PDB file of C-alpha atoms and ligand atoms in Angstrom:
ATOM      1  CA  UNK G   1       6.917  14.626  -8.456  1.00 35.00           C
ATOM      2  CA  UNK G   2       5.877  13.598 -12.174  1.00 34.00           C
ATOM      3  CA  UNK G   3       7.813  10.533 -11.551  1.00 44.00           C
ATOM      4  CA  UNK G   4       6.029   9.895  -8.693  1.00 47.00           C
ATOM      5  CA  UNK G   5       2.438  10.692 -10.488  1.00 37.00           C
ATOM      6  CA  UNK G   6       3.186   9.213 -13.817  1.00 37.00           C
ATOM      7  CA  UNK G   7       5.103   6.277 -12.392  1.00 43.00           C
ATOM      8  CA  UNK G   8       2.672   3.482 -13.815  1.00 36.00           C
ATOM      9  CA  UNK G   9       1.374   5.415 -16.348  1.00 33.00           C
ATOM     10  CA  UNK G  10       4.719   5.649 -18.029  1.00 37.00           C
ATOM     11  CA  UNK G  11       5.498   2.342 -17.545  1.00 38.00           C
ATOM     12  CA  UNK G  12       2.483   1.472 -19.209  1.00 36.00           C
ATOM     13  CA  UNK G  13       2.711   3.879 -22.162  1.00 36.00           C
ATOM     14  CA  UNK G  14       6.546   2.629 -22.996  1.00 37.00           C
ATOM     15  CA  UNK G  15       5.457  -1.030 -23.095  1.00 36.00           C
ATOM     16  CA  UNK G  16       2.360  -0.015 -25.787  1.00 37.00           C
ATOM     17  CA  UNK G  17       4.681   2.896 -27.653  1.00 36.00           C
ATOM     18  CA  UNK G  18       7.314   0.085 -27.696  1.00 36.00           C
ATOM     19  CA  UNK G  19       5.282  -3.037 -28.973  1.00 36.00           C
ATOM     20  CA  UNK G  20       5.328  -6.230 -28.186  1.00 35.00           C
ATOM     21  CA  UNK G  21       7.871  -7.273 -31.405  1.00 33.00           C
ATOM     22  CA  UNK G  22      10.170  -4.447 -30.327  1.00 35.00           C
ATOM     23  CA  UNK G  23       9.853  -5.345 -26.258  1.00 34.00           C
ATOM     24  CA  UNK G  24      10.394  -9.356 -27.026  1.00 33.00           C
ATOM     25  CA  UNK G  25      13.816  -8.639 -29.142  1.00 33.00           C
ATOM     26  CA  UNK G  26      15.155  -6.285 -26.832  1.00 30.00           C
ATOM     27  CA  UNK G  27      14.264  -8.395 -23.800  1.00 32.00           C
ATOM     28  CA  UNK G  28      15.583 -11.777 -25.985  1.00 29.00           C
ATOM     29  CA  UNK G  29      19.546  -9.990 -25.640  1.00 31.00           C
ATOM     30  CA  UNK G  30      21.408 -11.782 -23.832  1.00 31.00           C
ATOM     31  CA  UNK G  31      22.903  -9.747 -20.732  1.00 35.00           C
ATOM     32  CA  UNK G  32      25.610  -7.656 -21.608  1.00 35.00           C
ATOM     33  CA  UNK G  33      29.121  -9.039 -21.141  1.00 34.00           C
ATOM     34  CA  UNK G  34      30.592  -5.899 -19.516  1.00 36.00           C
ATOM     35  CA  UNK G  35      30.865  -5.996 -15.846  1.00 34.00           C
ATOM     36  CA  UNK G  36      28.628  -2.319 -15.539  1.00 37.00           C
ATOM     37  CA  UNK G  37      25.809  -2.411 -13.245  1.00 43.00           C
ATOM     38  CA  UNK G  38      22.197  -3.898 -14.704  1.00 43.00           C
ATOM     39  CA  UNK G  39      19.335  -4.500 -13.682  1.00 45.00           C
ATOM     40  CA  UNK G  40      16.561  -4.276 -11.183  1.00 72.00           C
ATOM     41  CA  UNK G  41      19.539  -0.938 -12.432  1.00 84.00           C
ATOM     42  CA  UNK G  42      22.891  -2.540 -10.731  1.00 88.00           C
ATOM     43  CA  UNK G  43      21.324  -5.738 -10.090  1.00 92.00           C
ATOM     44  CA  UNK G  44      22.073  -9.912 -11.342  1.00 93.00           C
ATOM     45  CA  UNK G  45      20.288 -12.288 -12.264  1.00 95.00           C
ATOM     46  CA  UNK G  46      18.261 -14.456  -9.642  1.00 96.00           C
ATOM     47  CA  UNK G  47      18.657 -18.046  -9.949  1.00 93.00           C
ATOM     48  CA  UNK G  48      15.758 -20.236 -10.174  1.00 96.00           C
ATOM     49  CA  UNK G  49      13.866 -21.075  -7.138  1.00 95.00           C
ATOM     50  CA  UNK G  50      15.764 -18.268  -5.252  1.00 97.00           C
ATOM     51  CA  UNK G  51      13.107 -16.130  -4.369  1.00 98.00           C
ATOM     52  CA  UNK G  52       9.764 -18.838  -4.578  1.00 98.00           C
ATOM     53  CA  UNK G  53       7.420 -16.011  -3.455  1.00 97.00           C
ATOM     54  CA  UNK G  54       8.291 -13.543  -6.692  1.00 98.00           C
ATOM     55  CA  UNK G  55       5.395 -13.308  -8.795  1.00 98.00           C
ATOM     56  CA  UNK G  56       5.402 -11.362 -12.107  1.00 98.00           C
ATOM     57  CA  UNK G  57       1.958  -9.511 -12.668  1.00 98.00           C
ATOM     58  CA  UNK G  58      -0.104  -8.941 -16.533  1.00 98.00           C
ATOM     59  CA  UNK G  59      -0.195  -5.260 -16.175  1.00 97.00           C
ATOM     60  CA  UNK G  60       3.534  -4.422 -15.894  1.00 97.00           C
ATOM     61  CA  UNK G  61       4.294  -4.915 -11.626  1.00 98.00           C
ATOM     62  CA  UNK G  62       5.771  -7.485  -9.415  1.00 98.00           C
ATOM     63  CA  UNK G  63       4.307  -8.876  -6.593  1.00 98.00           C
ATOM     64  CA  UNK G  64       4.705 -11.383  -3.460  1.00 98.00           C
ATOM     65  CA  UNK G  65       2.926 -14.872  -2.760  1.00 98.00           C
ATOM     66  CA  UNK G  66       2.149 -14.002   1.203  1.00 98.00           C
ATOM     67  CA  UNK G  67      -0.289 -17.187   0.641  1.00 97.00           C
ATOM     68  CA  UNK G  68      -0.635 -19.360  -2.032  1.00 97.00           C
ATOM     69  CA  UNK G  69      -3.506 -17.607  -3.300  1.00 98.00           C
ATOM     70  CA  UNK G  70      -3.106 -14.270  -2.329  1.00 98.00           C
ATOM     71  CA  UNK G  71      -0.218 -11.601  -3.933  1.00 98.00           C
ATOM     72  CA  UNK G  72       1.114  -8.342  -1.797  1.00 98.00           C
ATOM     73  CA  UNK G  73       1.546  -5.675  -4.890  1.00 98.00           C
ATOM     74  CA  UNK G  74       1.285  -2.092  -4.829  1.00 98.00           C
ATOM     75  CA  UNK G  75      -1.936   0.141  -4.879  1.00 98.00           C
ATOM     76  CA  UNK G  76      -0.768   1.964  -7.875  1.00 97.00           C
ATOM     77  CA  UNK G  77      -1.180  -1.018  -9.689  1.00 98.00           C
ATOM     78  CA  UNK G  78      -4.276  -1.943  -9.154  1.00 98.00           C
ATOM     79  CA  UNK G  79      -7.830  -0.421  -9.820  1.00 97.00           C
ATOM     80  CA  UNK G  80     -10.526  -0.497  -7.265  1.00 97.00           C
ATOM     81  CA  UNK G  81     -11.655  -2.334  -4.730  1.00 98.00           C
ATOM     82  CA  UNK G  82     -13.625  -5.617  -6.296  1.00 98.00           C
ATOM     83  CA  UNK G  83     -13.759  -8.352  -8.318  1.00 98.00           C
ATOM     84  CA  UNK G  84     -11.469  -8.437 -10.963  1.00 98.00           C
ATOM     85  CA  UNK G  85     -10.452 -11.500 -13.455  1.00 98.00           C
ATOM     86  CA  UNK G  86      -8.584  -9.199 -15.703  1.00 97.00           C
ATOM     87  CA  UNK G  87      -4.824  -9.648 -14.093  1.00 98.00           C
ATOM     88  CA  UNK G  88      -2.775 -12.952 -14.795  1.00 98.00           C
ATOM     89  CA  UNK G  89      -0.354 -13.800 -12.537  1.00 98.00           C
ATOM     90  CA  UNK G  90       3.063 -15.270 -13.751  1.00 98.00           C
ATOM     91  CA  UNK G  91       4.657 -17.627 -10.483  1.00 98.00           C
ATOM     92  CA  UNK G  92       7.476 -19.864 -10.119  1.00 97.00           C
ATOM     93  CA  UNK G  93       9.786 -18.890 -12.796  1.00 97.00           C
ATOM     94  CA  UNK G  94      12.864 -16.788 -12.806  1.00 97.00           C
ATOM     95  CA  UNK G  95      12.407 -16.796 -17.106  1.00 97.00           C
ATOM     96  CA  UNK G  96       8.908 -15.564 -17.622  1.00 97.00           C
ATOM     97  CA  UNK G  97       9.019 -17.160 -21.284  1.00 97.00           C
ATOM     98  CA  UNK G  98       9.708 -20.221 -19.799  1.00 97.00           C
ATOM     99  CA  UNK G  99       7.182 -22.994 -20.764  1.00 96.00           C
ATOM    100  CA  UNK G 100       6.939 -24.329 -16.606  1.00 95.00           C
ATOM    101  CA  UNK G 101       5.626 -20.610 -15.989  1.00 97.00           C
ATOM    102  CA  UNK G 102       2.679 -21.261 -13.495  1.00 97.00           C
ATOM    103  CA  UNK G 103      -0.282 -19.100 -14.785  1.00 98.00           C
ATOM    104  CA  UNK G 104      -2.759 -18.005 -12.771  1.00 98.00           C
ATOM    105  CA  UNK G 105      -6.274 -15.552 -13.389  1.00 98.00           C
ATOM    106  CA  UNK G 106      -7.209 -12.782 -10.631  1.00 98.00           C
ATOM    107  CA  UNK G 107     -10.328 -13.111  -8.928  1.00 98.00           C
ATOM    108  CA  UNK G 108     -10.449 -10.218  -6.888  1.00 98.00           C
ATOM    109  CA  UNK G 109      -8.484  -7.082  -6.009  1.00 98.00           C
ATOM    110  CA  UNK G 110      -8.088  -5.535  -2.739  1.00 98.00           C
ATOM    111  CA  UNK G 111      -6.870  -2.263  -2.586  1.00 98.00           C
ATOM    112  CA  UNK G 112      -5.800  -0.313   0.382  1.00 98.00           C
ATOM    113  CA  UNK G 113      -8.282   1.652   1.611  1.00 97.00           C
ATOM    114  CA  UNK G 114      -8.333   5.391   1.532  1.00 96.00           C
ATOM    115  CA  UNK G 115      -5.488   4.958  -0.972  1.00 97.00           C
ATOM    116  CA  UNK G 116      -5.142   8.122  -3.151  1.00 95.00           C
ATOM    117  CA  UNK G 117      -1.910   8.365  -4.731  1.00 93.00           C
ATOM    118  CA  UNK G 118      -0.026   9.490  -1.528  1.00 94.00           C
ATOM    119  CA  UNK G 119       0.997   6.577   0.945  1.00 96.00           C
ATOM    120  CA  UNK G 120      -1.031   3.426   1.753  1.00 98.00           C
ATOM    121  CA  UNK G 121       0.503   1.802  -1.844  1.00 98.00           C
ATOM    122  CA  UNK G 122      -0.204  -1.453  -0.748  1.00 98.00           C
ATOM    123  CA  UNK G 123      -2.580  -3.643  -2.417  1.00 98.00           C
ATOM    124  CA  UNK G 124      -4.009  -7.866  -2.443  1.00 98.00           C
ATOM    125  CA  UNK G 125      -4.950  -9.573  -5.181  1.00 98.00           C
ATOM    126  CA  UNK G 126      -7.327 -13.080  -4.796  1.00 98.00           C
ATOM    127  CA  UNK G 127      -5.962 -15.774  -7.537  1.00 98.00           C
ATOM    128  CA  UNK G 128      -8.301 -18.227  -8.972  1.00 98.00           C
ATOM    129  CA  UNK G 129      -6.780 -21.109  -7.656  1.00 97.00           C
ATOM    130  CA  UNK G 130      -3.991 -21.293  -4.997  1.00 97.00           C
ATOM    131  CA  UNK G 131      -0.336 -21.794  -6.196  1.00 97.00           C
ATOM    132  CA  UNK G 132       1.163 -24.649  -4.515  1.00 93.00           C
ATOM    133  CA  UNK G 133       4.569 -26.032  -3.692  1.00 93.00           C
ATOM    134  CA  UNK G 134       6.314 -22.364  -3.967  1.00 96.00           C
ATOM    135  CA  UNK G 135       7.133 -20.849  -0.174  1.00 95.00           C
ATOM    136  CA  UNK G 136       5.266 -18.270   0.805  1.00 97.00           C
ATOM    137  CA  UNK G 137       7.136 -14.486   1.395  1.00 98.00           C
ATOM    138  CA  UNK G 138       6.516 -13.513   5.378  1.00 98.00           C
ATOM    139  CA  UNK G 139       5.215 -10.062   5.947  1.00 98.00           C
ATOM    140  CA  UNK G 140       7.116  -7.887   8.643  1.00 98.00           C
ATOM    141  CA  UNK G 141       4.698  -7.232  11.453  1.00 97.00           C
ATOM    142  CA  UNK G 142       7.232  -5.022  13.748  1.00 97.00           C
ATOM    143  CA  UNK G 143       9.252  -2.140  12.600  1.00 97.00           C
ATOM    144  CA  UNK G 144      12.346  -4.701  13.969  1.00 97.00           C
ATOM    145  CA  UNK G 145      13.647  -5.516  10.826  1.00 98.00           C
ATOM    146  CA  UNK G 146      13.136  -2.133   8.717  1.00 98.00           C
ATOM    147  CA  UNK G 147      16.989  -1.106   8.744  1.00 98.00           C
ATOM    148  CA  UNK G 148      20.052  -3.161   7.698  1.00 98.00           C
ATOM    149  CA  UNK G 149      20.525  -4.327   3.889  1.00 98.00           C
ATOM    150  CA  UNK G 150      17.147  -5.115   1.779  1.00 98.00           C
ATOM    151  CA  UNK G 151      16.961  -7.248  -1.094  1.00 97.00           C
ATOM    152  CA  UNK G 152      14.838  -6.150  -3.837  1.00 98.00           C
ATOM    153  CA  UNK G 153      13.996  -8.399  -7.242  1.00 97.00           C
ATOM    154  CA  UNK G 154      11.381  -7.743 -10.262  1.00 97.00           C
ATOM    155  CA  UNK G 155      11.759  -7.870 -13.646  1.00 97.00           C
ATOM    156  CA  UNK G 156      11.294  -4.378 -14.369  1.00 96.00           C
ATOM    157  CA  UNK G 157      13.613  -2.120 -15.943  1.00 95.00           C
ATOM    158  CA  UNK G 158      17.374  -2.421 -15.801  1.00 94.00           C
ATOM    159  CA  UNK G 159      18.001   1.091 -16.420  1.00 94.00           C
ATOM    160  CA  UNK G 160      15.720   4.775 -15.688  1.00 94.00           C
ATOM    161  CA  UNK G 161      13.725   4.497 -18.927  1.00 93.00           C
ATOM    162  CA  UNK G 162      14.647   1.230 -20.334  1.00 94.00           C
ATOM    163  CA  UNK G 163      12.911  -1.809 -21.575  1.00 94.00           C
ATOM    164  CA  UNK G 164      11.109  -4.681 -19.155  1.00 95.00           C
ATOM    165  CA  UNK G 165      13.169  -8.023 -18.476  1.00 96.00           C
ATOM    166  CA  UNK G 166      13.060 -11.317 -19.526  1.00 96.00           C
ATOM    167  CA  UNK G 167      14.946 -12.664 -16.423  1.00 96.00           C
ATOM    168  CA  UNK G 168      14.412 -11.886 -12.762  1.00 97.00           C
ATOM    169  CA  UNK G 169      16.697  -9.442 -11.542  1.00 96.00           C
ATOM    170  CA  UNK G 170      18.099  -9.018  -7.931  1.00 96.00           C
ATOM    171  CA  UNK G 171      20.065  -6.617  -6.081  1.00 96.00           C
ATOM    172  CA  UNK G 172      20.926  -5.390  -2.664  1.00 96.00           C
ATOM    173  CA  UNK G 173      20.323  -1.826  -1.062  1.00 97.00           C
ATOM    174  CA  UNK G 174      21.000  -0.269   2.581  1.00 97.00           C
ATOM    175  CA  UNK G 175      18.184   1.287   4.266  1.00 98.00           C
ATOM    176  CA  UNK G 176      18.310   4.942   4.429  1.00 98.00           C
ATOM    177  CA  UNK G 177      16.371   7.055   7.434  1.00 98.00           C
ATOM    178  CA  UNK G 178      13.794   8.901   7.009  1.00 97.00           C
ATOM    179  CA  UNK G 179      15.133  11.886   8.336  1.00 97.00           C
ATOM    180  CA  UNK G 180      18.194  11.926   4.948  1.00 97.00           C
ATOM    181  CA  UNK G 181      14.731  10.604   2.735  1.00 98.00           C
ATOM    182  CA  UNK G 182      13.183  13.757   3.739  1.00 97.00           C
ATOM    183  CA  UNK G 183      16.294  15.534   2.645  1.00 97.00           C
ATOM    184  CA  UNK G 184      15.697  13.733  -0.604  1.00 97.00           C
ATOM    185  CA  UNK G 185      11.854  14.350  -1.740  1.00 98.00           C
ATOM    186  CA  UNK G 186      10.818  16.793   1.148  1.00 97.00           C
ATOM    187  CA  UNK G 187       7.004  16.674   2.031  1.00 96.00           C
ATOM    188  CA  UNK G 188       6.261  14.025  -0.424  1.00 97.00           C
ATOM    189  CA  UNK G 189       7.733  11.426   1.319  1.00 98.00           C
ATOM    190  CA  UNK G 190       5.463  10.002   4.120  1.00 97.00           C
ATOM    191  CA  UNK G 191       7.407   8.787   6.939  1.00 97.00           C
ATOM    192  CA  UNK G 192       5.530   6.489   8.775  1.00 97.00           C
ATOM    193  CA  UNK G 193       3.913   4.928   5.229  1.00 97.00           C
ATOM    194  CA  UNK G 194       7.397   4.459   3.768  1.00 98.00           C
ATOM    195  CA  UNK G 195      10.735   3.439   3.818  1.00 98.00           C
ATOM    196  CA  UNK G 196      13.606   3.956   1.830  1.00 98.00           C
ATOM    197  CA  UNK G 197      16.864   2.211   0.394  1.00 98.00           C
ATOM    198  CA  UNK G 198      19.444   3.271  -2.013  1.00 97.00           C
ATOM    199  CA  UNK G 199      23.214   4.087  -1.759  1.00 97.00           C
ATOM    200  CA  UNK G 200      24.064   7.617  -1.498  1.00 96.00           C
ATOM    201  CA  UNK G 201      25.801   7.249  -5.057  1.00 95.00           C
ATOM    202  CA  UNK G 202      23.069   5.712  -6.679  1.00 96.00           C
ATOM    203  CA  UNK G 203      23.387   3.101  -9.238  1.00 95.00           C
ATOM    204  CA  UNK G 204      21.252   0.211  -7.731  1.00 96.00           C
ATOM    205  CA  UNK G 205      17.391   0.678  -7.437  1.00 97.00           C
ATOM    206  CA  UNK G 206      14.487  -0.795  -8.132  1.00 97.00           C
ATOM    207  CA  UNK G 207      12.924   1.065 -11.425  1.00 97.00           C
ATOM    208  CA  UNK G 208       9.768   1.664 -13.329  1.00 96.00           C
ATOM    209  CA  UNK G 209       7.964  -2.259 -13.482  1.00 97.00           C
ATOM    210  CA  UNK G 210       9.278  -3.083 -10.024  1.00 97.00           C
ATOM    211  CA  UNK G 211       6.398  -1.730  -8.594  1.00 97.00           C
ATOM    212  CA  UNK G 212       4.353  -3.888  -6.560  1.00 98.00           C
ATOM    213  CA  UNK G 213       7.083  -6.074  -5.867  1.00 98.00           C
ATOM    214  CA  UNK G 214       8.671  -6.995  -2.242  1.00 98.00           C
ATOM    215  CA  UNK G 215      12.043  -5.739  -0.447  1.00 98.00           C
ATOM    216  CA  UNK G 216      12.972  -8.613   1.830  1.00 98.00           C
ATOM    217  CA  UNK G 217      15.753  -9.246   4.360  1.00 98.00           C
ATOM    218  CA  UNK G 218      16.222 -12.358   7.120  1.00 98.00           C
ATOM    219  CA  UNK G 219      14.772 -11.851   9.944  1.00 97.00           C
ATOM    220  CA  UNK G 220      16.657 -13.278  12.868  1.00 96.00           C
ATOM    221  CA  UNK G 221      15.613 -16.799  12.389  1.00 96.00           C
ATOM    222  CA  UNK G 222      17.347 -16.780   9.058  1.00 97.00           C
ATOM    223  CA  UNK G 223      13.655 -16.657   6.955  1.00 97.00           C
ATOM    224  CA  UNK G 224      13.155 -14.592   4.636  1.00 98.00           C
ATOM    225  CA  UNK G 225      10.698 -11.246   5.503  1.00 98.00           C
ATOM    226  CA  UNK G 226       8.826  -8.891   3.466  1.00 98.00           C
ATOM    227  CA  UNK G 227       9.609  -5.199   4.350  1.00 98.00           C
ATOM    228  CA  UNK G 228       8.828  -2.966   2.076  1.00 98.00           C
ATOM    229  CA  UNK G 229       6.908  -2.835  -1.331  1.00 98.00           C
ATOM    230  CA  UNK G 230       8.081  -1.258  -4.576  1.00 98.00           C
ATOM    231  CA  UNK G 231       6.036   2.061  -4.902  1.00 98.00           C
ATOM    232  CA  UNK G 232       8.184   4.984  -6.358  1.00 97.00           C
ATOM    233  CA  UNK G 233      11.387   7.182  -6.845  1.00 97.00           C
ATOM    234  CA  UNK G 234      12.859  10.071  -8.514  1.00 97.00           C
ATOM    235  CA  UNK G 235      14.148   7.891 -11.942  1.00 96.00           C
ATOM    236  CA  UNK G 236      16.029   5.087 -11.077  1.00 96.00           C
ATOM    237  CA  UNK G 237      19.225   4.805  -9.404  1.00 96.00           C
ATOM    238  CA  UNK G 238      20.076   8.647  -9.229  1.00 96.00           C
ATOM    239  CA  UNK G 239      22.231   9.493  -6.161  1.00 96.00           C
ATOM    240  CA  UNK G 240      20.629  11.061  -3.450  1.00 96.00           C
ATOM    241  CA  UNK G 241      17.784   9.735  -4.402  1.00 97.00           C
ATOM    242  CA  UNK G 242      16.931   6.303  -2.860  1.00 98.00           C
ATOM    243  CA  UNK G 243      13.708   4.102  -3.698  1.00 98.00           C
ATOM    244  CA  UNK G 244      10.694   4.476  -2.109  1.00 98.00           C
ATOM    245  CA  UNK G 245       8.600   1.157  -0.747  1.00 98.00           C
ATOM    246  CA  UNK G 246       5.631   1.088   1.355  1.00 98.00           C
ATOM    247  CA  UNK G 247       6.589   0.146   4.956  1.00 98.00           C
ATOM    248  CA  UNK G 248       4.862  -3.270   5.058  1.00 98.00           C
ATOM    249  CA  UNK G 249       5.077  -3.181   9.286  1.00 98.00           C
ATOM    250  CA  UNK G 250       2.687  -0.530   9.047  1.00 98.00           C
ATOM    251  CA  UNK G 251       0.501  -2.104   7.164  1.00 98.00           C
ATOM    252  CA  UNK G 252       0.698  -5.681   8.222  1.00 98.00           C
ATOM    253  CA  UNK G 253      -2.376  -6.153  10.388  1.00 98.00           C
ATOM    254  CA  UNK G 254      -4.475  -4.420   7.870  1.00 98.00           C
ATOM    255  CA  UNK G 255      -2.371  -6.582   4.931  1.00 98.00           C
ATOM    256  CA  UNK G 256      -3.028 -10.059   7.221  1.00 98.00           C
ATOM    257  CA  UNK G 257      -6.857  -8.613   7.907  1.00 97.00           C
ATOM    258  CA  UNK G 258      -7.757  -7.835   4.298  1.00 98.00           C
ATOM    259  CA  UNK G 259      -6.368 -11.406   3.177  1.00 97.00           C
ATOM    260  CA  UNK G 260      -8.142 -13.281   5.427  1.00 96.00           C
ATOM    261  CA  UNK G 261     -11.689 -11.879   4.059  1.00 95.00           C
ATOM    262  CA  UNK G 262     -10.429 -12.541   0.428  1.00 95.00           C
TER     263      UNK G 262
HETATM  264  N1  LIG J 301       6.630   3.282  -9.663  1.00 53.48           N
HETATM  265  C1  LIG J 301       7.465   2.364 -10.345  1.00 53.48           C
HETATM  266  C2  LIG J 301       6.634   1.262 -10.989  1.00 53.48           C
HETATM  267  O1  LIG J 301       5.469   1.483 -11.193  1.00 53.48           O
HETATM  268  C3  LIG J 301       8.582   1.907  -9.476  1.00 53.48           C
HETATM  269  C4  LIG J 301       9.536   2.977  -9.294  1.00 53.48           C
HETATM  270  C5  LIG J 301      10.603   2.662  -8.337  1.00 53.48           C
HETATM  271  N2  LIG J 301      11.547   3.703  -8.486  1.00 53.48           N
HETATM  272  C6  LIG J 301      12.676   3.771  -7.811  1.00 53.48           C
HETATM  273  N3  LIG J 301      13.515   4.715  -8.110  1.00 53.48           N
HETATM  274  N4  LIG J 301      12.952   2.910  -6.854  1.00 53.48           N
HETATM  275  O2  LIG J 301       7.130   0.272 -11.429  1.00 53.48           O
END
């Protein structure tokens, strides 16, 4: 449960205990030559122009291009409802340092309504200008494609507790039922809000900085489609403990509503 509560918070706290000197040499290493699981914890690295729609957000979250001027991200990352200019969104690079890094102010934040901390982690955010030639992530609109195997990216960390990445990270997790996530986390886990993923054994998860960030699979016509949305876990990666995400089919017709008033 503090993990669940503390989720941003923490993430937030680390990158200010850390500082910014500290967080740019650690994220600088190269990746590790041994063949042990990393990041995204048991992920690789994604290669450019892979995933279009990833988009790396100021405060410490990932996020989705579902249009090019409007990102999916997670409630917990936001503040309130209104105008906001104070997020900058980082788009079309796997290498966030890299100098072709498209840059782009918030205008606006939408954030799910009735959101309090439990469920409904879903979240829009208005850019000042639309992001062009990237492809767009689709939003699931039916509950047909939440089972199967779910990619998940974000540059968050690559272990529970460790530092933010450099490089976009990717792995792949099997969806897990509600009825073994329930064994997992009990009441907290709200079925028809959320979806899990995560192998029994652990060792690949999305982690703290993921958040906001998109689990994807193909739907039948081979495209790419947005199922779930980072929210939260017990650490990262633990077994018997899968990830958490928002269940976008849920929440698509409020998602595609919300966006088109933005
Ligand atoms: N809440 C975290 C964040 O703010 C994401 C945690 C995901 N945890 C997990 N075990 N899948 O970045």
């Amino acid at each position: 449960m503090q993990q669940k509560k503390n989720r941003l918070v923490s993430a937030l706290q680390k990158l200010a205990a850390a500082g910014a000197v500290v967080l740019a040499a650690v994220s600088l290493q190269p990746t590790q030559a041994s063949a042990a699981p990393n990041p995204v914890v048991g992920g690789t690295r994604a290669a450019q122009g892979e995933f279009p729609w990833m988009v790396r957000l100021s405060m410490g979250c990932g996020g989705s291009l579902i249009s090019p001027q409007v990102v999916l991200t997670a409630a917990h990352c936001v503040g309130a409802t209104g105008n906001n200019t104070s997020i900058t969104a980082t788009a079309g690079v796997v290498d966030l340092n890299s100098a072709s890094a498209v840059k782009v102010r918030s205008t606006k934040v939408y954030r799910a309504p009735g959101y309090n901390g439990a469920g409904k982690d879903w979240a829009l955010i208005k850019l000042a200008s639309p992001v062009t030639g990237l492809a767009n992530l689709k939003i699931a609109d039916t509950t047909a494609y939440n089972n199967g195997t779910f990619t998940i990216a974000g540059w968050g960390a690559a272990t529970e507790g460790g530092a933010q990445q450099r490089y976009l990270l990717k792995a792949t997790v099997p969806f897990v039922s509600d009825a073994s996530c329930q064994a997992a986390y009990g009441s907290d886990l709200i079925p028809g809000d959320e979806i899990c993923a995560g192998y029994p054994q652990g060792g690949t998860d999305t982690c703290q900085g993921d958040s906001g960030g998109p689990m994807f699979r193909k739907d039948n016509a081979g495209a790419w489609i947005q199922v779930g949305i980072v929210s939260w876990g017990q650490g990262c990666a633990r077994p018997n403990y899968p990830g958490v995400y928002s269940e976008v089919s849920t929440f698509a017709a409020d998602i595609k509503a919300a966006a088109a008033t933005l």
